[in-house]
Coordinates of C-alpha atoms and ligand atoms in Angstrom, one line a residue:
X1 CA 12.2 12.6 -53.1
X2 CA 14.1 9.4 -52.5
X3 CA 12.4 6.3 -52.6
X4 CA 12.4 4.3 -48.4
X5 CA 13.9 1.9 -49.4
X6 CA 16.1 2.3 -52.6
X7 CA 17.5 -2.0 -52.4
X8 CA 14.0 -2.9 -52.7
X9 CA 14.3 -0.9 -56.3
X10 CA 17.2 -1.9 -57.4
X11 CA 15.8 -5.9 -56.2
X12 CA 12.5 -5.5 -57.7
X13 CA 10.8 -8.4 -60.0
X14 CA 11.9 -7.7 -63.8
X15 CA 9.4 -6.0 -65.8
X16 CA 9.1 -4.0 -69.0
X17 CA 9.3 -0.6 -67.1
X18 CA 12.7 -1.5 -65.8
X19 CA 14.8 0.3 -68.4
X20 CA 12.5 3.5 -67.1
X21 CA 12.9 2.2 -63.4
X22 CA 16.4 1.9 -63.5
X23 CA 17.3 5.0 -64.7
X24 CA 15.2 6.4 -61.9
X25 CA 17.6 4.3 -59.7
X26 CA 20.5 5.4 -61.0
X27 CA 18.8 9.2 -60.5
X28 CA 18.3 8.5 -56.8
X29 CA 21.0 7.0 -56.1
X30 CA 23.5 9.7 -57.7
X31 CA 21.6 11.9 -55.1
X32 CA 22.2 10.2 -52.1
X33 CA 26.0 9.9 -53.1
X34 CA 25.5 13.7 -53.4
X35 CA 24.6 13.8 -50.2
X36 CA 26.7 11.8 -48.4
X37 CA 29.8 13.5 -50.0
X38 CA 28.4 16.4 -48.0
X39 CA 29.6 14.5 -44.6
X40 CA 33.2 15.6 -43.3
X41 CA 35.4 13.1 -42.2
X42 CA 35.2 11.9 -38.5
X43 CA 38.8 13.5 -38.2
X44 CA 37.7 16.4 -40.3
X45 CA 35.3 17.1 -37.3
X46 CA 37.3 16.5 -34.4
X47 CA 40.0 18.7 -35.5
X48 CA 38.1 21.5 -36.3
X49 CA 38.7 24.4 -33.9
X50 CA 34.8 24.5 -33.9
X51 CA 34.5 21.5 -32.3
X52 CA 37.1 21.9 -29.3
X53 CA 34.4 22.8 -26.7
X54 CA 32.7 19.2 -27.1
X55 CA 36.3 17.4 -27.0
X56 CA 36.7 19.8 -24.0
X57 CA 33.8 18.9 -22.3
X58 CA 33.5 14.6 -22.8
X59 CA 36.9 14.0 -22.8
X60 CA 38.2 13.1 -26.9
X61 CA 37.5 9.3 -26.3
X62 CA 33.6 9.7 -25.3
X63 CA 33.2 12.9 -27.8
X64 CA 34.7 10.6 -30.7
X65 CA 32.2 7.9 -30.0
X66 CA 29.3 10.0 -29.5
X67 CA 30.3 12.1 -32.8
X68 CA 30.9 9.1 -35.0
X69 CA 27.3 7.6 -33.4
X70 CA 26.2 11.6 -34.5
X71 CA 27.4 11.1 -38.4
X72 CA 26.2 7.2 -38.3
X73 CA 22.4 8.4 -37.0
X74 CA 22.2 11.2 -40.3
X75 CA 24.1 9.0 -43.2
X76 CA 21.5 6.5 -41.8
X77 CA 18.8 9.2 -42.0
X78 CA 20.2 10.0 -45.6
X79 CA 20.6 6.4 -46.9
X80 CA 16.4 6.3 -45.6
X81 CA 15.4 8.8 -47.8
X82 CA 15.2 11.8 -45.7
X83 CA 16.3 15.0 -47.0
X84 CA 19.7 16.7 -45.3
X85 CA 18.5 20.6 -44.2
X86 CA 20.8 23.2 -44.8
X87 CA 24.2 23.3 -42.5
X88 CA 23.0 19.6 -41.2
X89 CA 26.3 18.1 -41.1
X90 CA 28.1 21.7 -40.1
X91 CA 30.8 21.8 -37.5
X92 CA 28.1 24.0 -35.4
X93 CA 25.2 21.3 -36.1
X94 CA 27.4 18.3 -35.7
X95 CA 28.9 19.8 -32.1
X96 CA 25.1 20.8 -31.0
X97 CA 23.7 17.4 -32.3
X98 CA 26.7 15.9 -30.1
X99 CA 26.7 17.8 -27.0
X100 CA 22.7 16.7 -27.2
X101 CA 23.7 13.1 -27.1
X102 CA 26.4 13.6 -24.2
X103 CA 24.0 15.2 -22.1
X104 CA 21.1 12.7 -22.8
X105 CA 23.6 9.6 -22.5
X106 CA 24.7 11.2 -18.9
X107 CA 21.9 13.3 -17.8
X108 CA 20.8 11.8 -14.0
X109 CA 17.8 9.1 -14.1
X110 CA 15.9 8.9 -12.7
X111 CA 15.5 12.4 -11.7
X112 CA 13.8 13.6 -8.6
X113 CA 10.1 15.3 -8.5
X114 CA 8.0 17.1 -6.4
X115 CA 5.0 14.9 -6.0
X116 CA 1.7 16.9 -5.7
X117 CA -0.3 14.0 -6.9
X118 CA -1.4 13.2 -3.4
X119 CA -0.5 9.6 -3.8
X120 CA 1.3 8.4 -0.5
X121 CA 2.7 5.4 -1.7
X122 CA 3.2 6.2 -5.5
X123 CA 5.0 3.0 -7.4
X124 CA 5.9 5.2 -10.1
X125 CA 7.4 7.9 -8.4
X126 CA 9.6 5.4 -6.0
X127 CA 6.9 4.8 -3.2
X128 CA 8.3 5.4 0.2
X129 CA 10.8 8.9 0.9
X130 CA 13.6 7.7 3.3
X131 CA 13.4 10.0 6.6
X132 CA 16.6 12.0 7.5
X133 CA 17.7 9.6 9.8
X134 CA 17.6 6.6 7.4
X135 CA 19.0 9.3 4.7
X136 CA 21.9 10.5 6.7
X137 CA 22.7 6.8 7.4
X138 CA 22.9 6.0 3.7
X139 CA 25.1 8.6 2.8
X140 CA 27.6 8.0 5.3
X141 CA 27.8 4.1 4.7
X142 CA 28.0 4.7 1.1
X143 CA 31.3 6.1 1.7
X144 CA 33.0 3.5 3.6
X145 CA 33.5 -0.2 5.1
X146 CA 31.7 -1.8 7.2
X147 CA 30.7 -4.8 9.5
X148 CA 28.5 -5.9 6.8
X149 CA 29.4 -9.8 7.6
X150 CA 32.6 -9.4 9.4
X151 CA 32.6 -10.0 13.3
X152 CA 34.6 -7.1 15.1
X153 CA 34.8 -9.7 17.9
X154 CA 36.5 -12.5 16.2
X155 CA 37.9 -10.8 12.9
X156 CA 35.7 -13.8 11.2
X157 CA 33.1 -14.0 8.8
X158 CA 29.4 -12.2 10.4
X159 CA 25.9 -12.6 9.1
X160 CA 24.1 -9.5 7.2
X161 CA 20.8 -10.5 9.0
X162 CA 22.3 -10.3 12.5
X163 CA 22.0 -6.5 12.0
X164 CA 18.6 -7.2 12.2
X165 CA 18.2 -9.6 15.2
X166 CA 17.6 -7.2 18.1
X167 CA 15.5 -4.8 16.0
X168 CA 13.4 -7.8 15.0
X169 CA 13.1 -9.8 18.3
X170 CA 12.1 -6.4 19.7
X171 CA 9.0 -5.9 17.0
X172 CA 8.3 -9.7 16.7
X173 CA 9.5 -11.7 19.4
X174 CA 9.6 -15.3 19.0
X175 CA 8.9 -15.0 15.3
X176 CA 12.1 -16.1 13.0
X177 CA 12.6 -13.3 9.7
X178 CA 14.1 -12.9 7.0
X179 CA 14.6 -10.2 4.7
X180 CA 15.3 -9.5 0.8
X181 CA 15.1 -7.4 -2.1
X182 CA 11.2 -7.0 -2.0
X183 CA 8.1 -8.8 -1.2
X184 CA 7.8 -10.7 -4.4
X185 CA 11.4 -12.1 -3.7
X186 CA 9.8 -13.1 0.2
X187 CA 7.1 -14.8 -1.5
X188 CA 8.9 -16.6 -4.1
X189 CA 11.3 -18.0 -1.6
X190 CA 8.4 -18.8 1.0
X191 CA 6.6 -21.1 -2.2
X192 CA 10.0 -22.5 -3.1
X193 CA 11.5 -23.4 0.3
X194 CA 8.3 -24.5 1.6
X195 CA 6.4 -26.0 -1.3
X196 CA 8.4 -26.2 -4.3
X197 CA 6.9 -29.7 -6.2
X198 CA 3.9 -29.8 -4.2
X199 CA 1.0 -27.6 -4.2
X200 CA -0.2 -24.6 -2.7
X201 CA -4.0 -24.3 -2.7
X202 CA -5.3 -20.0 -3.0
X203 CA -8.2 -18.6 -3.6
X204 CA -9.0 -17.3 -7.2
X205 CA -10.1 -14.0 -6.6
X206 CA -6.7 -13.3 -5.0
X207 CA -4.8 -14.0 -8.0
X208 CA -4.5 -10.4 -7.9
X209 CA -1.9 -8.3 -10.3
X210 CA -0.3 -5.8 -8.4
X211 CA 1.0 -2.5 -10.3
X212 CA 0.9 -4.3 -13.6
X213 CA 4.2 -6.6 -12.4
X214 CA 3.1 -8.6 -9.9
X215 CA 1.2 -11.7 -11.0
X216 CA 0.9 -14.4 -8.2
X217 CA 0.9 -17.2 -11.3
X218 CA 4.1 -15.9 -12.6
X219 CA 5.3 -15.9 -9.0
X220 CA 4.5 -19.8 -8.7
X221 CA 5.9 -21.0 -12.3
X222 CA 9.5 -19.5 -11.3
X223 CA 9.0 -21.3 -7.4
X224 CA 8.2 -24.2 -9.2
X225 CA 5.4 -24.6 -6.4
X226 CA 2.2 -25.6 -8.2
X227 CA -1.0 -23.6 -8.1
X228 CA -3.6 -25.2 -6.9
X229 CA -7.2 -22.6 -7.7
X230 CA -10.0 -23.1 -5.4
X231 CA -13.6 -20.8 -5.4
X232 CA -14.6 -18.3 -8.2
X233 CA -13.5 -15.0 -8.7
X234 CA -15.6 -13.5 -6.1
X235 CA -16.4 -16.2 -4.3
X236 CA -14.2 -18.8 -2.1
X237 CA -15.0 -20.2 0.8
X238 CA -12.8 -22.1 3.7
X239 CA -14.7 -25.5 2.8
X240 CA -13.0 -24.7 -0.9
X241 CA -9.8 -24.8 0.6
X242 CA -10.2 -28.0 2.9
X243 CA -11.6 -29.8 -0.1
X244 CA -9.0 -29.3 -2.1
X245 CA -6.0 -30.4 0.7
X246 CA -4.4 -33.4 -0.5
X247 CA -1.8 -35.0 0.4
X248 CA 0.5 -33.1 -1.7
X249 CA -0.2 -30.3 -0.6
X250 CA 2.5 -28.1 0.8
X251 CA 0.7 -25.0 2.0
X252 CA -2.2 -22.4 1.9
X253 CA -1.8 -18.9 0.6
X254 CA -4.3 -16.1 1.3
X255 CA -2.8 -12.9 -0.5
X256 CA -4.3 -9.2 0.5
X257 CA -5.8 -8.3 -2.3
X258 CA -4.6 -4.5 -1.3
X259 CA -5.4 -2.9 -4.6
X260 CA -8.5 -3.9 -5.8
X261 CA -11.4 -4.9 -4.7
X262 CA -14.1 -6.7 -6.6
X263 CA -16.8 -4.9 -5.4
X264 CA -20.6 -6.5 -5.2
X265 CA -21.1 -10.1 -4.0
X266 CA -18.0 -11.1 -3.0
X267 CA -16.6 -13.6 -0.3
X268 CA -13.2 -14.1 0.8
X269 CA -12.2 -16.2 3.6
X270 CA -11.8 -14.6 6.8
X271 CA -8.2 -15.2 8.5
X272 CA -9.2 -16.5 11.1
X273 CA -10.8 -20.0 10.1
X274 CA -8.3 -20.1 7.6
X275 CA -6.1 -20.4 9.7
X276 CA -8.4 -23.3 12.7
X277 CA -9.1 -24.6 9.1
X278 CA -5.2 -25.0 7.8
X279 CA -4.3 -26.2 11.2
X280 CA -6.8 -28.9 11.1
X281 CA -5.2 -30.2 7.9
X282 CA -2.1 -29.7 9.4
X283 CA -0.3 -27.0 6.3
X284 CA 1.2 -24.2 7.1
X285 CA -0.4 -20.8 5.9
X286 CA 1.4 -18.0 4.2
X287 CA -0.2 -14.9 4.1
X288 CA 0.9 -12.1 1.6
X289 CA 0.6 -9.2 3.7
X290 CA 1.6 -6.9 0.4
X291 CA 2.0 -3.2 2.5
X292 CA 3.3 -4.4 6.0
X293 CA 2.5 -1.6 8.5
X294 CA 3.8 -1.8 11.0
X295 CA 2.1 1.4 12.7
X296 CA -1.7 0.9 13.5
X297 CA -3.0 3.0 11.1
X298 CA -6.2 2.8 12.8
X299 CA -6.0 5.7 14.4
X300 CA -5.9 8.2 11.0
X301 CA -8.6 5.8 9.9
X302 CA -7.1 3.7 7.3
X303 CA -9.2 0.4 8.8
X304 CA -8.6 -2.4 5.8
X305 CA -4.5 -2.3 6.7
X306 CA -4.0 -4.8 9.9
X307 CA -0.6 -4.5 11.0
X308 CA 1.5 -7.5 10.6
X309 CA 1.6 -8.2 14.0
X310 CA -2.0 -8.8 14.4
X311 CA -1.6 -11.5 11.1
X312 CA 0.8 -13.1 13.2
X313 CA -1.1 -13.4 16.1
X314 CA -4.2 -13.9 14.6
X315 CA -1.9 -17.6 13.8
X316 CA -0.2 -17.0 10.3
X317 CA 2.7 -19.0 9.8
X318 CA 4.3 -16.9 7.4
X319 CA 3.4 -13.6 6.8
X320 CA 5.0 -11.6 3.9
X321 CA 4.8 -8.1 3.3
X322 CA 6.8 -4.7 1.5
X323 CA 9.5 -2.2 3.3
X324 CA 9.0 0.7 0.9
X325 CA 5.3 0.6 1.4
X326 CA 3.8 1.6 4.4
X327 CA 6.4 0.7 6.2
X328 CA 8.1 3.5 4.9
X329 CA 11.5 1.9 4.8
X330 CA 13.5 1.4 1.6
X331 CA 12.4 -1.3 -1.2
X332 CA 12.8 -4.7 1.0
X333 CA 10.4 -7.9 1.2
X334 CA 10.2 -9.2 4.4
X335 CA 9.0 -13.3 5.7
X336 CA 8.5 -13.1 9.4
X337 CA 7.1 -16.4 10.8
X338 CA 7.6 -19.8 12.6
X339 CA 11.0 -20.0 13.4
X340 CA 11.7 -23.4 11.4
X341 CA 9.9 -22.3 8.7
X342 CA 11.8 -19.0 8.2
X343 CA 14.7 -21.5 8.6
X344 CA 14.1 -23.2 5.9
X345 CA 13.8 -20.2 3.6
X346 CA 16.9 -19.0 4.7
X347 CA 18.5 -22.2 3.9
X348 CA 17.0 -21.7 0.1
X349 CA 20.3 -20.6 -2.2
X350 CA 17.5 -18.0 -3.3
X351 CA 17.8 -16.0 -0.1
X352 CA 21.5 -15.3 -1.5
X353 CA 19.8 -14.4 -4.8
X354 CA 18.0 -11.8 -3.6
X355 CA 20.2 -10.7 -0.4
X356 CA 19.9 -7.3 0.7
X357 CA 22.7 -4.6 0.0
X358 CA 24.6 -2.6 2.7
X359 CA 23.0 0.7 1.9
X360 CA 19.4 -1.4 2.4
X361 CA 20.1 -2.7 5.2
X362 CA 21.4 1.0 6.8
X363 CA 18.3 2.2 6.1
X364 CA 15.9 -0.3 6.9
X365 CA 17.6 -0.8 10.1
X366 CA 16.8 3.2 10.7
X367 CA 13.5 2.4 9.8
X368 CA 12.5 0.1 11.9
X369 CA 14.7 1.6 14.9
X370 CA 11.9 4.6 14.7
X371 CA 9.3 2.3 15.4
X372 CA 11.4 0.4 17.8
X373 CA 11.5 3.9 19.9
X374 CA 8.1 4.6 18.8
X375 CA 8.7 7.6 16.9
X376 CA 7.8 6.8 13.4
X377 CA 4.9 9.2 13.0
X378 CA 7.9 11.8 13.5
X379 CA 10.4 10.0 11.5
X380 CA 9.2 7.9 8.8
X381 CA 8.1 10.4 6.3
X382 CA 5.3 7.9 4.7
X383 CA 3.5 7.9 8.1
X384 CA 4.1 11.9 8.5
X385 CA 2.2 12.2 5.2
X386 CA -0.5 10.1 6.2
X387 CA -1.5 11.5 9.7
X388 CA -1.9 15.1 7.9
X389 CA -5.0 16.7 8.8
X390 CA -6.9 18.4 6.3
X391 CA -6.8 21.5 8.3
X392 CA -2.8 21.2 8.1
X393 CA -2.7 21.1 4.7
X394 CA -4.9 23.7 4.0
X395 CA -3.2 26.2 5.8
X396 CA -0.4 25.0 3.6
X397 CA -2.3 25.4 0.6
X398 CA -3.2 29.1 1.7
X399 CA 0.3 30.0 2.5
X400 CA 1.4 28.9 -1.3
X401 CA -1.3 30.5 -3.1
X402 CA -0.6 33.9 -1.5
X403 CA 3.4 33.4 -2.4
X404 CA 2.7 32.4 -5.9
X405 CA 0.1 35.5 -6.1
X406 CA 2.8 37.9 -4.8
X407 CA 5.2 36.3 -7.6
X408 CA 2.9 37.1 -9.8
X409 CA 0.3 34.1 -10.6
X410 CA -3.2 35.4 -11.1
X411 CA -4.8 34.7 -8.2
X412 CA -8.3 34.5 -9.7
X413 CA -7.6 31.3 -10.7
X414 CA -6.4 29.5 -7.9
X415 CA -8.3 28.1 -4.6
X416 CA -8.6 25.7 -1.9
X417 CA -11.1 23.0 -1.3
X418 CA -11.8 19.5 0.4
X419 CA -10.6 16.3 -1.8
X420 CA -9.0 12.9 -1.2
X421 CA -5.6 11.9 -1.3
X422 CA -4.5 8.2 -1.6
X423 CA -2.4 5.9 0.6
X424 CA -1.4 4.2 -2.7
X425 CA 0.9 1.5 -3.4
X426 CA -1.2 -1.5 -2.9
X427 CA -2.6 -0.7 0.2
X428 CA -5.9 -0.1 1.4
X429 CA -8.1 -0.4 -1.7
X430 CA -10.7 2.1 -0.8
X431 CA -7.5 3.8 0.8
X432 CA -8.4 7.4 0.5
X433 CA -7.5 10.4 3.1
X434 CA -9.3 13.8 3.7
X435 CA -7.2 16.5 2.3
X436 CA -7.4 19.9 1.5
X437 CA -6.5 20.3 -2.4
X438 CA -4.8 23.8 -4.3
X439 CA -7.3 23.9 -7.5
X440 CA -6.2 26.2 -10.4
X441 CA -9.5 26.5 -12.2
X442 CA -8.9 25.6 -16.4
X443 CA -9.4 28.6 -18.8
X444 CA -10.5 27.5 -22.4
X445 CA -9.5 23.4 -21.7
X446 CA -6.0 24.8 -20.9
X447 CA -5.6 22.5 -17.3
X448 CA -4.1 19.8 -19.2
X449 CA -1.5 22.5 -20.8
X450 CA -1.0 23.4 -17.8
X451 CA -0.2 20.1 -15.8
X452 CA 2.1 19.4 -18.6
X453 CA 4.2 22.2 -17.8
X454 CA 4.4 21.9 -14.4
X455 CA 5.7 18.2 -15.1
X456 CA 7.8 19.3 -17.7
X457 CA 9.7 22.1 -15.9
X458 CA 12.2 22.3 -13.3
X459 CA 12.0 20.5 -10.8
X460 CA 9.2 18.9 -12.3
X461 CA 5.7 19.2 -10.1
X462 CA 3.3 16.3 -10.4
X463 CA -0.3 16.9 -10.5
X464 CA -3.1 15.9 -11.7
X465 CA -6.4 16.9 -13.9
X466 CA -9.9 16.3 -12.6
X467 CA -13.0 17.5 -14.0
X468 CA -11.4 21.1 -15.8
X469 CA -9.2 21.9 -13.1
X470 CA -5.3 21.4 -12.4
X471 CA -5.1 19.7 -8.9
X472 CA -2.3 19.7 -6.3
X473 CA -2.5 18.4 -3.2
X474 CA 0.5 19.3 -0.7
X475 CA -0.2 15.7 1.6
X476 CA 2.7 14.2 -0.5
X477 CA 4.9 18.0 -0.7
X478 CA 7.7 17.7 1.6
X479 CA 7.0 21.2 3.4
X480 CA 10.6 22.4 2.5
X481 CA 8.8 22.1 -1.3
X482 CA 6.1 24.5 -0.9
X483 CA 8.2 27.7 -1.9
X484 CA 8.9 25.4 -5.2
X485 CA 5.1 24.8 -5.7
X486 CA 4.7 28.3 -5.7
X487 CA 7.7 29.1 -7.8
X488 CA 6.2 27.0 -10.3
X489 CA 2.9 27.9 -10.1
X490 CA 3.6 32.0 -10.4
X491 CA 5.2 30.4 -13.6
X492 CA 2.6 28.9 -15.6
X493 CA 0.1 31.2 -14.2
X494 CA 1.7 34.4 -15.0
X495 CA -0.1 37.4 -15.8
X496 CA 0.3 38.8 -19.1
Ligands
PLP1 C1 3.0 -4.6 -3.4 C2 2.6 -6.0 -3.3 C3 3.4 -7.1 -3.7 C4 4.7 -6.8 -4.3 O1 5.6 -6.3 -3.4 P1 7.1 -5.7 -3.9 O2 7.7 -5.3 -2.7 O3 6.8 -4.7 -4.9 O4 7.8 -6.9 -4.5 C5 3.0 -8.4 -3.5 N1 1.8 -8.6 -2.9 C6 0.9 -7.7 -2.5 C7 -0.4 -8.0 -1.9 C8 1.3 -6.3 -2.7 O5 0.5 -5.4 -2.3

């Protein structure tokens, strides 16, 4: 066996065993030159009628690179000690081990999933699904030009958040808007258009982190606002805030601590005599609305989400809040507010920074059109998912378990029963729904075998593992996807 590292030999401290040592060396060495005379040229390789099928494929430019990266990675492997196996550096080896590396380098990624993890709004998995309309809109702009800030009218320059004006004015009249690449972008512009230098007094049990990304400190050091902590963990009061109002301070920020919630003997201010209390010192409150519905969610009994229209009435200044949560819209951060406060954020050379794109701003419009109308629970596929009944989905859930039994899964295994699904993404913290959940019962602790294959197969299904049992819930299974649930389940639960 060669030595790791053979320089660290050959650099070693003298000592007497070095005339033993170095003849060691010299052993070692000799065999990694054996080895590497092994290795056909690069040339060698390409020419070789053997190898025409991967020239064929990538093109000679990308299967020269990708071959020479191929006979870098093993010399490399060699030079580290590692043995070369039989036929390592054949044409046949050297054309697999390259054909590997041009289908990793342009495999698509992400790639798309079935989600059966009953998590609505899953972060992970790319939170909101864009409804046909929005999607049909998205393909077709892609394709060609378009009014994106160009006035038909005059042949001059347009604005990209004109598209948005009717829409808006319709859903918030009187309020001013603006809209970027995501609600940490809205909030970073609202702290450094509005109090950048000065402070902004919050609460310290709302220095919440948000999906392990989103830290309200890190948000203020880049707005160059300063952070001005008021209360305890979980405990701040209104008189907290007042006391600490100086001067110079710029603004109050309450932020919805959507995903958490520190349960016990808590306290947080209630909106409303934040906001009599801000007015009284005369600073403007921003509230981070983090999910934005827009929907009242009341009815399906999600009760913690407000819609943002109630924040604004309630007399937020600005309120900030998510398209891509449940909103159901594409990844977007919105700032609706006073008029000449939104001004002034749009004013901020930020607001260019984080500008929305065309294929954004076709879909969000779509978006919010459905709830202009008033058809969102038919259109916007977050809030479809959401108002499923249990009773819906169990029906489902029946239907696929008798498919995947006449394909073949043992049907001993699989059943139906009552769970909870999750809204997700930040919002409601208790944010749980009713559902009806497909439960394939473990054999010998082989559930988690199990989920791995159906994660690791094609298309990949994600589900999850509870208590010694493989769980899918259909709430977040598009219901053209239920014939691929029980494709994959007759799969991995095939009957020998
Ligand atoms: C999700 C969330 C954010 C971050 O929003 P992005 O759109 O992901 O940037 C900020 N604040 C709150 C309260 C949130 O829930």
């Amino acid at each position: 066996m060669a030595p790791k590292n053979v320089s660290g030999y050959i650099y070693g401290p003298e000592t007497r065993e070095a005339n033993t040592e170095n003849s060691e060396i010299r052993d070692i060495v000799g065999q990694i030159q054996n080895l590497l005379r092994k290795f056909p040229s690069l040339d060698a390789v390409l020419e070789d009628p053997g190898f025409k099928p991967v020239v064929e494929r990538f093109g000679r430019e990308l299967a020269t690179r990708l071959l020479r990266r191929e006979l870098g990675r093993l010399r490399q492997s060699v030079l580290d000690g590692a043995d070369l196996p039989e036929g390592a550096v054949s044409i046949a080896a050297l054309a697999a081990g390259t054909v590997g590396a041009g289908e990793a380098l342009l495999a698509p990624s992400p790639v798309t999933v079935v989600n059966a993890g009953g998590v609505v709004v899953h972060t992970n998995l790319g939170r909101s699904l864009l409804g046909d309309r929005a999607a049909d809109r998205v393909a077709e702009a892609a394709r060609g030009y378009m009014t994106l800030e160009y006035d038909l009218e005059t042949g001059g320059r347009g604005s990209r958040m004109a598209h948005f004006d009717r829409l808006m004015d319709d859903l918030f009249p009187g309020y001013g808007f603006l809209i970027v690449n995501n609600n940490a972008a809205a909030i970073l512009i609202a702290l450094k258009a509005l109090a950048g230098g000065r402070e902004v007094v919050v609460s310290r049990g709302e220095l919440v982190e948000i999906g392990g990304s989103f830290r309200v400190p890190d948000i203020f050091s880049a707005s160059g606002a300063l952070l001005r902590e008021v209360g305890t963990t979980n405990r701040t009061r209104v008189e907290d805030f007042t006391a600490a109002t100086t001067e110079n301070t710029a603004a109050w920020l309450k932020v919805h601590t959507s995903n958490f919630r520190i349960v016990g003997f808590t306290e947080e201010p209630a909106l409303a005599g934040m906001v009599t209390a801000s007015r009284e010192k005369g600073v403007p409150l921003i509230v981070d609305w983090g999910s934005g519905d827009l929907a009242d969610l009341g009815g399906l009994g999600i009760r913690d989400e407000m819609p943002v229209q109630k924040i604004l009435e309630a007399g937020a200044d600005v309120v900030t809040f998510s398209g891509d949560k449940l909103l159901g819209g594409p990844q977007a951060g919105f700032a609706v507010g006073k008029p000449d406060l939104i001004a002034k954020m749009r004013k901020d050379p930020l607001s260019r920074v984080c500008r929305l794109d065309r294929l954004k701003i076709c879909a969000l419009r779509e978006t919010l059109a459905s709830y202009v109308m008033g058809t969102e629970f038919e259109d916007v596929p977050t809030l479809k998912m959401l108002a499923l009944t249990p009773q819906e989905i169990k029906t489902r859930t029946e239907a696929v378990i008798g498919e995947a039994t006449s394909r073949g899964a043992d049907a001993t295994r699989m059943s139906t029963r009552p769970g909870v699904s999750r809204t997700g993404g930040g919002s409601s913290p208790t944010g749980e729904r009713p559902t009806t959940l497909l439960a394939v019962a473990g054999r010998n602790g082989d559930e988690g075998r199990l989920e791995a294959k159906l994660r690791k197969g094609s298309p990949a299904v994600i589900a999850r593992v509870q208590d010694g049992d493989l769980l899918l819930d259909l709430r977040t299974v598009l219901p053209d996807q239920d014939k691929i649930i029980s494709r994959r389940l007759a799969e991995i639960l095939k009957q020998p």
